[in-house]
mmCIF file of C-alpha atoms in Angstrom:
data_model
loop_
_atom_site.group_PDB
_atom_site.id
_atom_site.type_symbol
_atom_site.label_atom_id
_atom_site.label_comp_id
_atom_site.label_asym_id
_atom_site.label_seq_id
_atom_site.Cartn_x
_atom_site.Cartn_y
_atom_site.Cartn_z
ATOM 1 C CA MET A 811 -62.704 -141.924 12.722
ATOM 2 C CA THR A 812 -62.722 -140.023 15.983
ATOM 3 C CA GLU A 813 -66.001 -139.543 17.763
ATOM 4 C CA GLN A 814 -65.979 -135.773 17.154
ATOM 5 C CA ALA A 815 -67.254 -134.214 13.953
ATOM 6 C CA PRO A 816 -68.433 -130.606 14.415
ATOM 7 C CA GLY A 817 -71.246 -129.694 12.048
ATOM 8 C CA PHE A 818 -72.101 -133.287 11.182
ATOM 9 C CA ASP A 819 -74.981 -135.325 12.576
ATOM 10 C CA VAL A 820 -73.213 -138.412 13.873
ATOM 11 C CA THR A 821 -76.340 -139.862 15.491
ATOM 12 C CA GLN A 822 -78.116 -140.671 12.219
ATOM 13 C CA PRO A 823 -76.717 -143.446 10.020
ATOM 14 C CA ASN A 824 -75.110 -142.023 6.905
ATOM 15 C CA VAL A 825 -75.067 -144.069 3.697
ATOM 16 C CA ALA A 826 -71.581 -142.871 2.646
ATOM 17 C CA ARG A 827 -70.106 -143.736 6.021
ATOM 18 C CA MET A 828 -71.916 -147.103 6.059
ATOM 19 C CA TYR A 829 -70.391 -147.862 2.648
ATOM 20 C CA ASP A 830 -66.984 -146.923 4.026
ATOM 21 C CA TYR A 831 -67.554 -149.357 6.900
ATOM 22 C CA TYR A 832 -68.400 -152.185 4.485
ATOM 23 C CA LEU A 833 -65.130 -151.498 2.675
ATOM 24 C CA GLY A 834 -63.139 -151.618 5.889
ATOM 25 C CA GLY A 835 -62.497 -147.885 6.085
ATOM 26 C CA LYS A 836 -62.242 -145.697 9.166
ATOM 27 C CA ASN A 837 -64.651 -142.855 8.392
ATOM 28 C CA HIS A 838 -67.706 -143.900 10.393
ATOM 29 C CA PHE A 839 -69.412 -143.465 13.752
ATOM 30 C CA PRO A 840 -71.316 -145.801 16.122
ATOM 31 C CA ALA A 841 -74.694 -145.134 14.458
ATOM 32 C CA ASP A 842 -73.218 -145.975 11.052
ATOM 33 C CA ARG A 843 -71.591 -149.138 12.333
ATOM 34 C CA ALA A 844 -74.777 -150.337 14.028
ATOM 35 C CA ALA A 845 -76.862 -149.844 10.886
ATOM 36 C CA ALA A 846 -74.178 -151.380 8.686
ATOM 37 C CA GLU A 847 -73.909 -154.428 10.932
ATOM 38 C CA ARG A 848 -77.664 -154.911 10.624
ATOM 39 C CA ILE A 849 -77.347 -154.857 6.825
ATOM 40 C CA ILE A 850 -74.451 -157.322 7.034
ATOM 41 C CA GLU A 851 -76.648 -159.593 9.140
ATOM 42 C CA LEU A 852 -79.588 -159.351 6.724
ATOM 43 C CA SER A 853 -77.314 -160.108 3.768
ATOM 44 C CA GLU A 854 -75.597 -162.982 5.589
ATOM 45 C CA GLY A 855 -72.336 -161.139 5.077
ATOM 46 C CA HIS A 856 -72.692 -160.754 1.317
ATOM 47 C CA VAL A 857 -72.988 -156.949 1.355
ATOM 48 C CA ARG A 858 -69.238 -156.616 1.885
ATOM 49 C CA GLU A 859 -68.634 -158.810 -1.142
ATOM 50 C CA ALA A 860 -71.127 -156.691 -3.093
ATOM 51 C CA VAL A 861 -69.432 -153.386 -2.299
ATOM 52 C CA ARG A 862 -66.016 -154.801 -3.175
ATOM 53 C CA GLU A 863 -67.414 -156.004 -6.499
ATOM 54 C CA ASN A 864 -68.945 -152.574 -7.013
ATOM 55 C CA ARG A 865 -65.555 -150.891 -6.622
ATOM 56 C CA ALA A 866 -63.990 -153.439 -8.954
ATOM 57 C CA PHE A 867 -66.730 -152.884 -11.551
ATOM 58 C CA LEU A 868 -66.218 -149.124 -11.349
ATOM 59 C CA GLY A 869 -62.496 -149.588 -11.883
ATOM 60 C CA ARG A 870 -62.962 -151.836 -14.909
ATOM 61 C CA ALA A 871 -65.523 -149.481 -16.431
ATOM 62 C CA VAL A 872 -63.326 -146.397 -16.010
ATOM 63 C CA ARG A 873 -60.311 -148.237 -17.405
ATOM 64 C CA TYR A 874 -62.376 -149.371 -20.412
ATOM 65 C CA LEU A 875 -63.617 -145.824 -21.075
ATOM 66 C CA ALA A 876 -60.208 -144.182 -20.700
ATOM 67 C CA ALA A 877 -58.027 -146.805 -22.389
ATOM 68 C CA GLU A 878 -60.358 -148.201 -25.067
ATOM 69 C CA CYS A 879 -62.955 -145.519 -25.777
ATOM 70 C CA GLY A 880 -60.823 -142.379 -25.598
ATOM 71 C CA ILE A 881 -62.981 -140.715 -22.955
ATOM 72 C CA ARG A 882 -61.192 -137.816 -21.266
ATOM 73 C CA GLN A 883 -63.996 -136.287 -19.183
ATOM 74 C CA PHE A 884 -65.495 -138.080 -16.196
ATOM 75 C CA LEU A 885 -68.423 -136.785 -14.151
ATOM 76 C CA ASP A 886 -68.933 -138.959 -11.065
ATOM 77 C CA LEU A 887 -72.285 -138.283 -9.369
ATOM 78 C CA GLY A 888 -72.940 -139.418 -5.806
ATOM 79 C CA ALA A 889 -69.247 -140.180 -5.592
ATOM 80 C CA GLY A 890 -69.126 -141.053 -1.880
ATOM 81 C CA LEU A 891 -66.134 -141.023 0.419
ATOM 82 C CA PRO A 892 -62.705 -141.281 -1.225
ATOM 83 C CA THR A 893 -61.231 -144.754 -0.970
ATOM 84 C CA GLN A 894 -58.788 -146.950 -2.871
ATOM 85 C CA GLY A 895 -59.211 -147.190 -6.641
ATOM 86 C CA ASN A 896 -60.794 -143.778 -7.102
ATOM 87 C CA VAL A 897 -61.993 -142.715 -10.539
ATOM 88 C CA HIS A 898 -59.281 -140.090 -10.978
ATOM 89 C CA GLU A 899 -56.522 -142.532 -10.056
ATOM 90 C CA ILE A 900 -57.614 -145.011 -12.718
ATOM 91 C CA ALA A 901 -58.491 -142.472 -15.395
ATOM 92 C CA LEU A 902 -55.251 -140.508 -14.995
ATOM 93 C CA GLU A 903 -53.181 -143.668 -15.005
ATOM 94 C CA HIS A 904 -54.478 -144.570 -18.463
ATOM 95 C CA ALA A 905 -55.077 -141.056 -19.787
ATOM 96 C CA PRO A 906 -53.091 -138.350 -17.942
ATOM 97 C CA ASP A 907 -54.947 -135.602 -19.835
ATOM 98 C CA SER A 908 -58.296 -136.602 -18.311
ATOM 99 C CA LEU A 909 -60.503 -134.259 -16.292
ATOM 100 C CA VAL A 910 -62.405 -135.860 -13.407
ATOM 101 C CA THR A 911 -65.171 -134.054 -11.546
ATOM 102 C CA TYR A 912 -66.739 -135.594 -8.456
ATOM 103 C CA VAL A 913 -70.160 -134.533 -7.184
ATOM 104 C CA ASP A 914 -71.780 -135.319 -3.843
ATOM 105 C CA ASN A 915 -74.217 -133.544 -1.521
ATOM 106 C CA ASP A 916 -72.855 -135.033 1.716
ATOM 107 C CA ALA A 917 -70.902 -132.689 3.991
ATOM 108 C CA VAL A 918 -68.659 -135.505 5.247
ATOM 109 C CA VAL A 919 -67.825 -136.537 1.689
ATOM 110 C CA ALA A 920 -67.151 -132.913 0.733
ATOM 111 C CA ALA A 921 -64.701 -132.375 3.591
ATOM 112 C CA HIS A 922 -62.718 -135.528 2.871
ATOM 113 C CA ALA A 923 -62.761 -135.119 -0.904
ATOM 114 C CA ARG A 924 -61.522 -131.538 -0.863
ATOM 115 C CA ALA A 925 -58.684 -132.451 1.477
ATOM 116 C CA LEU A 926 -57.667 -135.406 -0.699
ATOM 117 C CA LEU A 927 -58.000 -133.749 -4.099
ATOM 118 C CA GLU A 928 -56.479 -130.359 -3.364
ATOM 119 C CA GLY A 929 -53.656 -129.384 -5.665
ATOM 120 C CA ASP A 930 -54.398 -131.346 -8.849
ATOM 121 C CA PRO A 931 -56.071 -129.142 -11.501
ATOM 122 C CA ARG A 932 -57.268 -132.241 -13.346
ATOM 123 C CA VAL A 933 -59.520 -133.278 -10.449
ATOM 124 C CA ARG A 934 -62.416 -131.239 -9.103
ATOM 125 C CA PHE A 935 -65.064 -131.692 -6.416
ATOM 126 C CA LEU A 936 -68.501 -130.070 -6.517
ATOM 127 C CA GLU A 937 -70.999 -130.100 -3.702
ATOM 128 C CA GLY A 938 -74.365 -130.769 -5.308
ATOM 129 C CA ASP A 939 -77.331 -133.128 -5.519
ATOM 130 C CA LEU A 940 -77.559 -135.463 -8.518
ATOM 131 C CA ARG A 941 -81.351 -135.036 -8.397
ATOM 132 C CA GLY A 942 -80.901 -131.547 -9.865
ATOM 133 C CA PRO A 943 -79.523 -132.226 -13.364
ATOM 134 C CA GLU A 944 -79.764 -128.632 -14.572
ATOM 135 C CA GLU A 945 -77.804 -127.287 -11.604
ATOM 136 C CA ILE A 946 -75.216 -130.084 -11.791
ATOM 137 C CA VAL A 947 -74.620 -129.597 -15.509
ATOM 138 C CA ALA A 948 -74.214 -125.844 -15.029
ATOM 139 C CA ALA A 949 -71.751 -126.316 -12.166
ATOM 140 C CA ALA A 950 -69.816 -129.015 -14.022
ATOM 141 C CA SER A 951 -69.571 -126.777 -17.081
ATOM 142 C CA ALA A 952 -68.203 -123.958 -14.930
ATOM 143 C CA ALA A 953 -65.683 -126.428 -13.479
ATOM 144 C CA GLY A 954 -64.371 -127.321 -16.927
ATOM 145 C CA ILE A 955 -66.493 -130.202 -18.229
ATOM 146 C CA ALA A 956 -67.199 -129.469 -21.902
ATOM 147 C CA PHE A 957 -70.560 -130.890 -22.944
ATOM 148 C CA ASP A 958 -69.734 -130.487 -26.625
ATOM 149 C CA ARG A 959 -67.249 -133.368 -26.262
ATOM 150 C CA PRO A 960 -67.857 -136.939 -24.984
ATOM 151 C CA VAL A 961 -68.394 -137.288 -21.254
ATOM 152 C CA ALA A 962 -68.512 -140.367 -19.046
ATOM 153 C CA LEU A 963 -71.403 -139.966 -16.601
ATOM 154 C CA LEU A 964 -70.996 -142.247 -13.577
ATOM 155 C CA LEU A 965 -74.045 -143.169 -11.477
ATOM 156 C CA VAL A 966 -72.522 -145.975 -9.466
ATOM 157 C CA ALA A 967 -74.437 -147.356 -6.469
ATOM 158 C CA CYS A 968 -76.435 -144.157 -6.049
ATOM 159 C CA LEU A 969 -79.738 -144.452 -7.947
ATOM 160 C CA HIS A 970 -81.063 -146.984 -5.441
ATOM 161 C CA PHE A 971 -80.993 -144.074 -2.976
ATOM 162 C CA VAL A 972 -83.407 -142.085 -5.174
ATOM 163 C CA PRO A 973 -87.005 -143.147 -4.402
ATOM 164 C CA ASP A 974 -89.626 -143.677 -7.096
ATOM 165 C CA GLU A 975 -91.503 -140.501 -6.179
ATOM 166 C CA GLU A 976 -88.459 -138.486 -7.235
ATOM 167 C CA ASP A 977 -88.543 -140.081 -10.717
ATOM 168 C CA PRO A 978 -85.048 -141.575 -11.047
ATOM 169 C CA GLU A 979 -85.667 -142.535 -14.698
ATOM 170 C CA GLY A 980 -86.563 -138.922 -15.461
ATOM 171 C CA ILE A 981 -83.415 -137.714 -13.723
ATOM 172 C CA VAL A 982 -81.226 -140.002 -15.830
ATOM 173 C CA ALA A 983 -83.096 -138.964 -18.992
ATOM 174 C CA ALA A 984 -82.408 -135.298 -18.220
ATOM 175 C CA TYR A 985 -78.674 -135.998 -18.062
ATOM 176 C CA ARG A 986 -78.878 -138.077 -21.227
ATOM 177 C CA GLU A 987 -80.285 -135.145 -23.176
ATOM 178 C CA VAL A 988 -77.204 -132.982 -22.525
ATOM 179 C CA LEU A 989 -74.650 -135.703 -23.275
ATOM 180 C CA PRO A 990 -73.180 -135.438 -26.784
ATOM 181 C CA SER A 991 -72.664 -138.349 -29.149
ATOM 182 C CA GLY A 992 -69.885 -140.656 -27.995
ATOM 183 C CA SER A 993 -70.634 -140.092 -24.316
ATOM 184 C CA HIS A 994 -71.089 -143.049 -21.984
ATOM 185 C CA ILE A 995 -73.090 -143.757 -18.864
ATOM 186 C CA VAL A 996 -72.036 -146.178 -16.120
ATOM 187 C CA ILE A 997 -74.687 -147.454 -13.692
ATOM 188 C CA SER A 998 -74.739 -149.992 -10.882
ATOM 189 C CA HIS A 999 -77.894 -150.642 -8.890
ATOM 190 C CA ALA A 1000 -79.137 -153.074 -6.238
ATOM 191 C CA CYS A 1001 -81.481 -155.663 -7.774
ATOM 192 C CA SER A 1002 -84.470 -156.995 -5.843
ATOM 193 C CA ASP A 1003 -85.146 -160.056 -8.015
ATOM 194 C CA PRO A 1004 -82.877 -162.651 -6.311
ATOM 195 C CA VAL A 1005 -83.597 -161.735 -2.671
ATOM 196 C CA PRO A 1006 -86.733 -159.559 -2.436
ATOM 197 C CA GLU A 1007 -87.340 -160.115 1.288
ATOM 198 C CA ALA A 1008 -83.778 -159.212 2.278
ATOM 199 C CA MET A 1009 -83.832 -156.127 0.051
ATOM 200 C CA ALA A 1010 -87.124 -154.986 1.577
ATOM 201 C CA ALA A 1011 -85.682 -155.438 5.074
ATOM 202 C CA ALA A 1012 -82.573 -153.481 4.054
ATOM 203 C CA GLY A 1013 -84.872 -150.688 2.922
ATOM 204 C CA GLY A 1014 -86.272 -150.572 6.450
ATOM 205 C CA VAL A 1015 -82.803 -150.129 7.923
ATOM 206 C CA TYR A 1016 -81.851 -147.421 5.447
ATOM 207 C CA GLY A 1017 -85.157 -145.714 6.135
ATOM 208 C CA ARG A 1018 -83.602 -144.534 9.394
ATOM 209 C CA ALA A 1019 -80.477 -143.285 7.603
ATOM 210 C CA ASN A 1020 -79.955 -140.027 5.738
ATOM 211 C CA ALA A 1021 -81.230 -141.485 2.448
ATOM 212 C CA PRO A 1022 -83.840 -144.147 1.627
ATOM 213 C CA PHE A 1023 -82.867 -147.349 -0.160
ATOM 214 C CA GLU A 1024 -84.919 -148.905 -2.917
ATOM 215 C CA ALA A 1025 -83.676 -151.995 -4.724
ATOM 216 C CA ARG A 1026 -85.409 -152.485 -8.072
ATOM 217 C CA PRO A 1027 -86.108 -155.430 -10.388
ATOM 218 C CA ALA A 1028 -83.800 -155.993 -13.338
ATOM 219 C CA ALA A 1029 -86.404 -154.742 -15.818
ATOM 220 C CA ARG A 1030 -86.554 -151.377 -14.046
ATOM 221 C CA ILE A 1031 -82.769 -151.093 -13.871
ATOM 222 C CA ALA A 1032 -82.546 -151.741 -17.614
ATOM 223 C CA ARG A 1033 -84.775 -148.717 -18.257
ATOM 224 C CA PHE A 1034 -82.066 -146.383 -16.985
ATOM 225 C CA PHE A 1035 -80.171 -147.194 -20.182
ATOM 226 C CA ASP A 1036 -82.992 -146.076 -22.493
ATOM 227 C CA GLY A 1037 -81.468 -143.958 -25.256
ATOM 228 C CA PHE A 1038 -78.055 -145.590 -24.907
ATOM 229 C CA ASP A 1039 -76.506 -148.501 -26.793
ATOM 230 C CA LEU A 1040 -75.481 -151.072 -24.201
ATOM 231 C CA VAL A 1041 -71.854 -152.138 -24.277
ATOM 232 C CA GLU A 1042 -71.389 -155.915 -24.153
ATOM 233 C CA PRO A 1043 -72.177 -157.886 -22.044
ATOM 234 C CA GLY A 1044 -75.115 -155.592 -21.225
ATOM 235 C CA THR A 1045 -76.708 -155.136 -17.802
ATOM 236 C CA VAL A 1046 -75.410 -158.029 -15.725
ATOM 237 C CA PRO A 1047 -74.323 -158.878 -12.161
ATOM 238 C CA LEU A 1048 -71.274 -156.726 -11.478
ATOM 239 C CA ASN A 1049 -68.835 -159.622 -11.346
ATOM 240 C CA GLU A 1050 -69.897 -160.629 -14.878
ATOM 241 C CA TRP A 1051 -69.129 -157.266 -16.504
ATOM 242 C CA ARG A 1052 -65.817 -157.819 -18.310
ATOM 243 C CA PRO A 1053 -64.261 -159.687 -15.373
ATOM 244 C CA GLU A 1054 -60.540 -160.051 -14.885
ATOM 245 C CA LEU A 1055 -59.102 -163.417 -15.882
ATOM 246 C CA ASP A 1056 -58.077 -164.140 -12.296
ATOM 247 C CA ALA A 1057 -61.404 -163.057 -10.740
ATOM 248 C CA LEU A 1058 -62.396 -165.174 -7.753
ATOM 249 C CA PRO A 1059 -65.810 -166.869 -7.631
ATOM 250 C CA LEU A 1060 -68.458 -165.298 -5.439
ATOM 251 C CA ARG A 1061 -68.846 -166.780 -2.008
ATOM 252 C CA GLY A 1062 -72.638 -166.638 -2.267
ATOM 253 C CA GLY A 1063 -72.835 -167.813 -5.867
ATOM 254 C CA PHE A 1064 -74.774 -164.734 -7.059
ATOM 255 C CA LEU A 1065 -74.628 -160.972 -6.727
ATOM 256 C CA PRO A 1066 -77.889 -158.985 -6.356
ATOM 257 C CA VAL A 1067 -76.345 -155.846 -7.854
ATOM 258 C CA LEU A 1068 -76.445 -155.162 -11.593
ATOM 259 C CA GLY A 1069 -74.202 -152.929 -13.622
ATOM 260 C CA GLY A 1070 -73.718 -151.823 -17.174
ATOM 261 C CA VAL A 1071 -72.224 -149.264 -19.523
ATOM 262 C CA GLY A 1072 -74.152 -147.511 -22.267
ATOM 263 C CA ARG A 1073 -73.006 -145.349 -25.174
ATOM 264 C CA ARG A 1074 -74.835 -142.320 -26.556
ATOM 265 C CA ALA A 1075 -75.020 -142.776 -30.316
#
């Protein structure tokens, strides 16, 4: 990315741009790169493996929902910067009649997403904050998401940026209450159990960014699926959720990020 971005604060690390840096993208600035390099150092390089696995998990989950579960409506909250293997690309490949709505509250994400998605009526972008379920549901409804039919709600790698004082479990529960039977939820979340010290240090780095970071123990992550029937194999390290037959082993031997898919009965 060029070093000019009118209207954006390029001096504060931005979690979406840091994520883009981990993935090898170009949409980042010096402050983002410096913070991201510190996270890479703390993780001994494993964060890049984790974000790649996160994208792969998202792809497998969307493919499962579109191809095997008949889901035709996808609401992706905290979507982040567009990159390869976007939700709409996968969903529309397997179900061309799908409707995909992305939501993010980041101005950089909004600018890039609107430029990328312009022209396809099956794909929408809404600028909004996932922490306001009532407002998001109203805006998504106005954009064409029908909450009287099954919806896939995607909360991928975003809830660990919602601190405890903002009640992330309550936020998820509020969305759950408007999802009709047959809907699904997809969640991935950083897990503190395997490497608590490194996760705490990462929280310190993100504390200087535009959103805090709070890894949580597996038991807390599991609570986000309350009210949903977990799809096998449950809430597991991302690389263990319905992996491809040719999946490569992890360099570090473990992945401190859990993911799962739940179904609303």
